[in-house]
Short mmCIF file of C-alpha atoms and ligand atoms in Angstrom, two decimals:
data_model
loop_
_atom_site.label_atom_id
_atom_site.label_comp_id
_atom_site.label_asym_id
_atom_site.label_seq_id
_atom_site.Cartn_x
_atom_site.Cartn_y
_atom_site.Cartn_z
CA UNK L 1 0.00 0.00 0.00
CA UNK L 2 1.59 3.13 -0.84
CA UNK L 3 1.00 5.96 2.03
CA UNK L 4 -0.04 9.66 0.64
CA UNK L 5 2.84 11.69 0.25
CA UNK L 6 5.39 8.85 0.05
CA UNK L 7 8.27 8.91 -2.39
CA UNK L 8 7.60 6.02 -5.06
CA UNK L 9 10.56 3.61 -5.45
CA UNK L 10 13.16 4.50 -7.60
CA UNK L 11 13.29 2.34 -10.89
CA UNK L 12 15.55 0.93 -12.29
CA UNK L 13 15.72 -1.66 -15.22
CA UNK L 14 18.24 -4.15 -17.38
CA UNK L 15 17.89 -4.84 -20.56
CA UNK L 16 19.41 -7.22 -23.02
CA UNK L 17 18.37 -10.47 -25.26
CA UNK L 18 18.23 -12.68 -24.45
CA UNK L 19 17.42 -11.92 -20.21
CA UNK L 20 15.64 -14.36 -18.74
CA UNK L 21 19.07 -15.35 -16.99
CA UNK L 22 20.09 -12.17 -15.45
CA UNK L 23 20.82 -12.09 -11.76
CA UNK L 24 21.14 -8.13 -11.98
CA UNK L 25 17.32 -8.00 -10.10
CA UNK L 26 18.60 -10.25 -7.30
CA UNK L 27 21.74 -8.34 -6.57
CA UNK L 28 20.15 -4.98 -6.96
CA UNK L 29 17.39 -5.90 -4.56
CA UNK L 30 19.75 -7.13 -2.32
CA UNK L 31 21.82 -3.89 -2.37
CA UNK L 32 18.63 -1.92 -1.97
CA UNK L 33 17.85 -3.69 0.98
CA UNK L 34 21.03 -3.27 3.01
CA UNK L 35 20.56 0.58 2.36
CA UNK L 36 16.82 0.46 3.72
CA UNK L 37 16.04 2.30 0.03
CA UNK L 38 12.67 0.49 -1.69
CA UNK L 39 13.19 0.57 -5.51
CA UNK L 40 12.15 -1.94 -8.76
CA UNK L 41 14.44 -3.59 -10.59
CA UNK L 42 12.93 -5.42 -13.56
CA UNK L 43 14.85 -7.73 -16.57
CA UNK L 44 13.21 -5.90 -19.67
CA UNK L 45 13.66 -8.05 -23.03
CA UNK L 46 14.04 -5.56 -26.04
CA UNK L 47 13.55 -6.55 -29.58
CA UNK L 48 17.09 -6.94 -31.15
CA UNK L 49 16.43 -3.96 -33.71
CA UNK L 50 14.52 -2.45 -30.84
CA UNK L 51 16.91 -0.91 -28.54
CA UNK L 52 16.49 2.47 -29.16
CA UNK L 53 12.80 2.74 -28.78
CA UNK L 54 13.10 0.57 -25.38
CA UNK L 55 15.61 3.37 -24.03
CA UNK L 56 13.02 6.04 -25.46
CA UNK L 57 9.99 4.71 -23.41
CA UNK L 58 11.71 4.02 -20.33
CA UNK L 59 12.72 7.58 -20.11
CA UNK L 60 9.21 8.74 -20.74
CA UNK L 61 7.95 6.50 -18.27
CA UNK L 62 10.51 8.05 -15.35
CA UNK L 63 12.42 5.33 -15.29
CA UNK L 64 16.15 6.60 -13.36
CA UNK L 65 18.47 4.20 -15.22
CA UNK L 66 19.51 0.85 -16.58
CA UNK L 67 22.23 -1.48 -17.09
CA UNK L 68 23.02 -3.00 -20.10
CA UNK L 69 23.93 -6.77 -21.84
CA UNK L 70 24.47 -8.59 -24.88
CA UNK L 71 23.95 -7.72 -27.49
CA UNK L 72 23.05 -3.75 -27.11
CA UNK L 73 26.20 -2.26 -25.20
CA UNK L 74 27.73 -0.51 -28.16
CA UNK L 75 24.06 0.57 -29.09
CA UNK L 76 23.74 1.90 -25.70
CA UNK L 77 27.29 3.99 -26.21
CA UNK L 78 26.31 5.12 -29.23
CA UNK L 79 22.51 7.13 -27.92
CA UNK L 80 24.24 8.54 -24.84
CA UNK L 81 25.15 12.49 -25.07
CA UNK L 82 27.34 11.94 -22.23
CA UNK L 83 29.96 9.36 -21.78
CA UNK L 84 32.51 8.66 -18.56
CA UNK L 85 35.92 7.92 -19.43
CA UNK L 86 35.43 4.15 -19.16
CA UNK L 87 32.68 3.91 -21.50
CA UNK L 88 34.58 6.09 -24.04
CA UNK L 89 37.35 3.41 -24.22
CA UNK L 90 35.10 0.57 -24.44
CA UNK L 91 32.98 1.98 -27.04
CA UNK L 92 30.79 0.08 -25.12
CA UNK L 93 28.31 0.74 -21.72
CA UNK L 94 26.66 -1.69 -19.51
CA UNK L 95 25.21 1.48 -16.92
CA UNK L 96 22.89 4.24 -18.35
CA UNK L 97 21.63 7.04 -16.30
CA UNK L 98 18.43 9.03 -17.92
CA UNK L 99 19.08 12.73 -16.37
CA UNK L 100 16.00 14.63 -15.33
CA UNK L 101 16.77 17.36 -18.42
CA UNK L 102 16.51 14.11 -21.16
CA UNK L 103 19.87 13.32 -21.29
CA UNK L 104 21.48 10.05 -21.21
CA UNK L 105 24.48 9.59 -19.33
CA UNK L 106 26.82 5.93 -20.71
CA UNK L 107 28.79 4.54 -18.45
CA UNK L 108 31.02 1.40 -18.38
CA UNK L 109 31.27 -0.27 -14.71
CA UNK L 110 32.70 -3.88 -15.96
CA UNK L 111 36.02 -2.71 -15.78
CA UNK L 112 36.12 -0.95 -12.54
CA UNK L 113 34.03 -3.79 -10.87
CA UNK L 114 37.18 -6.43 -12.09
CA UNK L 115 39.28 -4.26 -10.02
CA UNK L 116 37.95 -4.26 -6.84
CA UNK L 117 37.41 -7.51 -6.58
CA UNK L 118 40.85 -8.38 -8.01
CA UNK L 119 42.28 -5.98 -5.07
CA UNK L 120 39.68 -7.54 -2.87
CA UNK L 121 41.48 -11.17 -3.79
CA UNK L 122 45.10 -9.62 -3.26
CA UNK L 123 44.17 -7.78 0.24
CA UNK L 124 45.05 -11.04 1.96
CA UNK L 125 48.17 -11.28 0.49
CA UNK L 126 49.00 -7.11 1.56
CA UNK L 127 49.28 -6.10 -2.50
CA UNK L 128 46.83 -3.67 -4.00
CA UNK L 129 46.06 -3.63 -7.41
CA UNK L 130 47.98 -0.52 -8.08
CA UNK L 131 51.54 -2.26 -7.23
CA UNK L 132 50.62 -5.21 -10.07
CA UNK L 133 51.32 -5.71 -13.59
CA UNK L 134 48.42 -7.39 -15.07
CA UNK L 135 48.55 -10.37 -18.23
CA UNK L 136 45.30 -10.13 -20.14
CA UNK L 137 44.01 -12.76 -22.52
CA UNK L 138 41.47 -11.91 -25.15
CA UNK L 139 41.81 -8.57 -27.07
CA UNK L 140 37.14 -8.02 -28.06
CA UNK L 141 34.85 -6.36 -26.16
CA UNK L 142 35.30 -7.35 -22.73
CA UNK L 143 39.40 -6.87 -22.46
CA UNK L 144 38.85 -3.89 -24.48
CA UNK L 145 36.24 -2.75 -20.96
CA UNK L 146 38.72 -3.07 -18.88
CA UNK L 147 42.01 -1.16 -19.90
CA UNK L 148 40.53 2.89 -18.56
CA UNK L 149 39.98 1.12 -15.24
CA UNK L 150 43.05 -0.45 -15.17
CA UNK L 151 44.64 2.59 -16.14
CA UNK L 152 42.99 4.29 -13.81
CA UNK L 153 43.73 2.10 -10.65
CA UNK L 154 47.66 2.85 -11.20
CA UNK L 155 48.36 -0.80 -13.12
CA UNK L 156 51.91 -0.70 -13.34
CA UNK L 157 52.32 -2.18 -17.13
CA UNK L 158 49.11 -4.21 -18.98
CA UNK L 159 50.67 -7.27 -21.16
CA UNK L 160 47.53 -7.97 -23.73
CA UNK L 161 47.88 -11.75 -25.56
CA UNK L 162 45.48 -12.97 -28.38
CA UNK L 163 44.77 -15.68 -30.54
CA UNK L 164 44.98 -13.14 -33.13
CA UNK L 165 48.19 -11.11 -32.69
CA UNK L 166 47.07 -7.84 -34.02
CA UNK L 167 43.90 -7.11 -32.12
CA UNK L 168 46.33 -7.34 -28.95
CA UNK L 169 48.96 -4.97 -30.62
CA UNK L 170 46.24 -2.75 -31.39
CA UNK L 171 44.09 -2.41 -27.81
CA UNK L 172 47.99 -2.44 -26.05
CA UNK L 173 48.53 0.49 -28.48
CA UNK L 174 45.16 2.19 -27.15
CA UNK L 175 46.05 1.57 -23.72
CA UNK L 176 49.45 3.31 -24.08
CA UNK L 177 47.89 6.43 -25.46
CA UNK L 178 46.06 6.51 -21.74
CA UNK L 179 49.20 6.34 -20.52
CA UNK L 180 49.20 2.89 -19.38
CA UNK L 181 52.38 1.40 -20.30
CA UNK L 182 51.30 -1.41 -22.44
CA UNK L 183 52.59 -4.62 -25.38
CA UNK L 184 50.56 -6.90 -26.93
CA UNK L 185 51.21 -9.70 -29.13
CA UNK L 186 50.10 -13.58 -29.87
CA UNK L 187 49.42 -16.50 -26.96
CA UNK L 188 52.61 -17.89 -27.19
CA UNK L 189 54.75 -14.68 -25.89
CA UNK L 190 57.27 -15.64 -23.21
CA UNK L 191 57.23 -12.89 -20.06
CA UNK L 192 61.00 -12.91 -21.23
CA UNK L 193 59.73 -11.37 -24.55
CA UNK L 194 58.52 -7.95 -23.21
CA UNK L 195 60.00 -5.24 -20.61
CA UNK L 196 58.28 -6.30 -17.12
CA UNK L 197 58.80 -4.28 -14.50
CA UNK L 198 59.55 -6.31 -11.06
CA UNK L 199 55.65 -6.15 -9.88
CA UNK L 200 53.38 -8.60 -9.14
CA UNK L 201 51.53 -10.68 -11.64
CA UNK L 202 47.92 -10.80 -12.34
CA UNK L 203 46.38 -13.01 -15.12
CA UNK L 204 43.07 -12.02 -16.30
CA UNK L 205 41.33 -14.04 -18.44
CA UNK L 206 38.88 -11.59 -21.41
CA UNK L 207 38.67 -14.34 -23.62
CA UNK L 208 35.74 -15.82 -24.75
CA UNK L 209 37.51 -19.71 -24.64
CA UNK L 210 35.97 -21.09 -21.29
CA UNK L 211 32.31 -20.58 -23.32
CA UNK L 212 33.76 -23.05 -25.62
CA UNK L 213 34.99 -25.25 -22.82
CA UNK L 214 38.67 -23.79 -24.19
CA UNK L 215 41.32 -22.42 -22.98
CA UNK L 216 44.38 -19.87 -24.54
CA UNK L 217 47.53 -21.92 -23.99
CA UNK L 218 49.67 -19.90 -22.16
CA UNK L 219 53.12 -20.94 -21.69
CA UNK L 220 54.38 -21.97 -17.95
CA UNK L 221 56.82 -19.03 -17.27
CA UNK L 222 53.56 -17.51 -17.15
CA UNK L 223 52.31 -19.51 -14.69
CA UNK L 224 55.12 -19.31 -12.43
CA UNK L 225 54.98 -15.96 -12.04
CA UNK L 226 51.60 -14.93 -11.35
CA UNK L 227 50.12 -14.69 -7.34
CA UNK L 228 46.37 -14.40 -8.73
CA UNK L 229 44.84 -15.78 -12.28
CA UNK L 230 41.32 -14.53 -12.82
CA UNK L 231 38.38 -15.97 -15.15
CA UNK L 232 35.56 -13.15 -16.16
CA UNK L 233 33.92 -16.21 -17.03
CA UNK L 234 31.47 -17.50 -14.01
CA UNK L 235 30.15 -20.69 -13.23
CA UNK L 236 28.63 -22.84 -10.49
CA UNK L 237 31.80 -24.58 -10.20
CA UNK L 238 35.59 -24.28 -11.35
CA UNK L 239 35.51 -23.15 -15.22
CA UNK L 240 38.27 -24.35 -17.68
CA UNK L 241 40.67 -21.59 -17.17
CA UNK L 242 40.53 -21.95 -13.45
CA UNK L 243 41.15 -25.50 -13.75
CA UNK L 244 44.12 -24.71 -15.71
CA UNK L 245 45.51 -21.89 -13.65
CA UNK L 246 45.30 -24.39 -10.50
CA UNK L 247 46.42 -27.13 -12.30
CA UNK L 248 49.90 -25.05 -13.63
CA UNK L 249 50.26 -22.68 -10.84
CA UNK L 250 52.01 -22.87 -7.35
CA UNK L 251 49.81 -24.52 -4.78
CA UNK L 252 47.78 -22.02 -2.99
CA UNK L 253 47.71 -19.81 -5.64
CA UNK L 254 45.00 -17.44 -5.97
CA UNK L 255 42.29 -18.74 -8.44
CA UNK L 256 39.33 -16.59 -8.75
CA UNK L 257 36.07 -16.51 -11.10
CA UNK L 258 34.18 -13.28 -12.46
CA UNK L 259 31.19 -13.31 -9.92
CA UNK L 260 32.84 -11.01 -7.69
CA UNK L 261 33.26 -8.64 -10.83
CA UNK L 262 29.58 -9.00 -11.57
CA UNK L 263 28.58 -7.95 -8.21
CA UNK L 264 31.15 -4.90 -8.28
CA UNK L 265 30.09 -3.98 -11.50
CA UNK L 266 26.34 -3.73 -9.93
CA UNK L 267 28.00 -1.93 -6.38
CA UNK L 268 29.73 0.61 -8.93
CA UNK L 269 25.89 1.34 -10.50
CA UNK L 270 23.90 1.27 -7.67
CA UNK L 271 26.44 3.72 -6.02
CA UNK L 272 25.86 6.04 -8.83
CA UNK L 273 22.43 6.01 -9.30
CA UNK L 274 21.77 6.35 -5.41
CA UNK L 275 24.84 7.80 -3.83
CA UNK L 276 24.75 4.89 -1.41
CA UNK L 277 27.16 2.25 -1.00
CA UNK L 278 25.69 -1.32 0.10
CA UNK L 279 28.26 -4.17 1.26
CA UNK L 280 29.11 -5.51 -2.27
CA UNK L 281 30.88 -8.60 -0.08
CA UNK L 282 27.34 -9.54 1.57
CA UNK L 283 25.56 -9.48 -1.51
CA UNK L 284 28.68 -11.86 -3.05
CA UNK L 285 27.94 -14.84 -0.50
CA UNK L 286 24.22 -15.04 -1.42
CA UNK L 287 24.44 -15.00 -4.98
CA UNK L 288 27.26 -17.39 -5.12
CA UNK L 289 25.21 -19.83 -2.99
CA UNK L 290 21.80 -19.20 -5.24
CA UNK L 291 24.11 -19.84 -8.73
CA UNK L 292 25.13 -23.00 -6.80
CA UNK L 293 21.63 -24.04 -5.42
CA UNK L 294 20.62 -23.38 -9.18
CA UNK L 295 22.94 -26.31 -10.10
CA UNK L 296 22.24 -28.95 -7.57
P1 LIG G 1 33.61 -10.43 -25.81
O1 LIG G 1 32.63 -9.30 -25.96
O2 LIG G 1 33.12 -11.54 -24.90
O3 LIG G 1 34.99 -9.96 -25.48
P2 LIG G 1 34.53 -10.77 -28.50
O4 LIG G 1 34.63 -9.29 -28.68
O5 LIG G 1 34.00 -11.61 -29.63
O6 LIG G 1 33.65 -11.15 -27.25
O7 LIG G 1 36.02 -11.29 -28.13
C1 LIG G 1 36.28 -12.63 -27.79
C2 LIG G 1 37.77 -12.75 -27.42
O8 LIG G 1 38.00 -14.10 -26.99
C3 LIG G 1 38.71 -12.50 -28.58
O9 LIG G 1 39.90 -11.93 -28.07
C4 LIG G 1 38.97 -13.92 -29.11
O10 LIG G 1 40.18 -14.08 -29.82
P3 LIG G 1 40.30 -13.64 -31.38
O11 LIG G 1 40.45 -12.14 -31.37
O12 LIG G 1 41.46 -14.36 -31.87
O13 LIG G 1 38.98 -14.09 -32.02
C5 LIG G 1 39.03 -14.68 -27.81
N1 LIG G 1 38.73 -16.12 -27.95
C6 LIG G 1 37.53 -16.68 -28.23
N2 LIG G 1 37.64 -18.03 -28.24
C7 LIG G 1 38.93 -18.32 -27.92
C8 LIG G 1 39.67 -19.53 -27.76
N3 LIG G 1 39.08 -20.73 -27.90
N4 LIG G 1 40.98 -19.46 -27.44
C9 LIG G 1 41.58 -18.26 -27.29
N5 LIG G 1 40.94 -17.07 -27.44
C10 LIG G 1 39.64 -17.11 -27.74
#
């Protein structure tokens, strides 16, 4: 029952297709209910030449903002008047904001969520992101979301490796203009081959491979170095990259999957859209325990 004079919940969408899947409404509800704010949070399907219109009605309806999945994030870069750094670089946004004046506001959160949660992961171990060099594998959309965050979290040097050698060169070449030192080049690069400075490893894996039940070979002084390999992939249990990071790596090594990204990614939203800052790590347990209860 809503009370006369109460302020209506804040709404607040996601939209892709397909979107049946999305745990965005889970972890946004959660969030809302740490901070003791009601809003809605619906999955909205949109026809695949019907992005634009979707975006169109939601503002007319009041709507405060959405996120964004496959397949429309480079649609939703390309209607926003107003882009933050992140989405620039991507060419890509997964957060929209619909300003009160009509604008639309494109941000990209993907990246910035992958970093706290990989200096989450290297707390225990006293390094911070900023003090690492980072190994990236996969060169498309969703390396090419994380290099402004990495940039701007102080990364001391990004290595980018790829099946095919020049999309690496290319996104390393980006990066650099940022001003994050930066080489790319094909999978089977030795850490020998490029000018590392002394810092900490971090493997990230941006490739698409663990869909295909794949993963990039990546030769062992590779391995040896890192303290933390990292799959954006997620999955109920250990995906193929993990499996291979654990299976080359040091024992006790630091293996991680991309939920933690996924919920940081949502924290980095919500904070913007609200101004308030729910326990992203609270949030983490459930939905890890829900994707697993899905699977049983
Ligand atoms: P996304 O938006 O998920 O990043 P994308 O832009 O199509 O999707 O990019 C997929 C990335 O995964 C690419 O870097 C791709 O390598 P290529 O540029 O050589 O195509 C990489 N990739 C996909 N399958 C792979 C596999 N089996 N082994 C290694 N790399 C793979």
């Amino acid at each position: 029952m809503t009370t006369l004079g109460a302020t209506p919940p804040a709404r607040f969408v996601v939209i892709g297709n397909p979107i049946a899947h999305s745990m965005s409404p889970a972890i946004h509800h959660d969030f809302a209910q740490q901070v003791g704010m009601p809003i809605q949070y619906m999955r909205l399907l949109a026809p695949l030449d019907g992005f634009e219109g979707t975006v169109r009605a939601l503002q007319a309806a009041g709507v405060q903002g959405a996120n964004v999945t496959v397949p429309f994030k480079l649609q939703a870069f390309e209607l926003a008047q107003q882009l933050t750094d992140s989405a620039s670089f991507a060419q890509a946004a997964n957060t929209l904001h619909f300003k009160p004046d009509g604008l639309v506001m494109a941000d990209n959160t993907d990246g910035g969520g992958l970093c706290r949660d990989l200096d989450r992961l290297l707390k225990p171990m006293n390094i911070g992101l900023s003090m690492c060099q980072v190994l990236m594998l996969g060169a498309g959309g969703a390396a090419a979301g994380c290099v402004a965050a990495f940039h701007a979290h102080g990364v001391q040097h990004l290595t980018v490796l790829n099946r095919t050698a020049a999309k690496a060169r290319a996104l390393a070449e980006r990066a650099e203009a940022l001003g994050l030192p930066a080489v790319g080049g094909s999978l089977d690069h030795l850490p020998s081959d490029f000018e590392l400075p002394g810092a900490p490893l971090v493997v990230v894996n941006a490739s698409s491979s663990s869909l295909h039940g794949e993963v990039p070979a990546l030769h062992a002084h590779w391995w040896a170095r890192a303290v933390l390999a990292y799959d954006m992939m997620y999955a109920p249990s250990a995906t193929p990259f993990m499996q291979s990071a654990s299976s080359n790596m040091a024992q006790g090594t630091a293996v991680a999957d991309g939920l933690g990204m996924l919920v940081f990614q949502a924290q980095l939203a919500f904070e913007s859209w609200t101004g308030r800052s729910p326990d992203a790590l609270q949030t983490l347990s459930r939905v890890r325990a829900s994707l697993q209860a899905k699977a049983r």
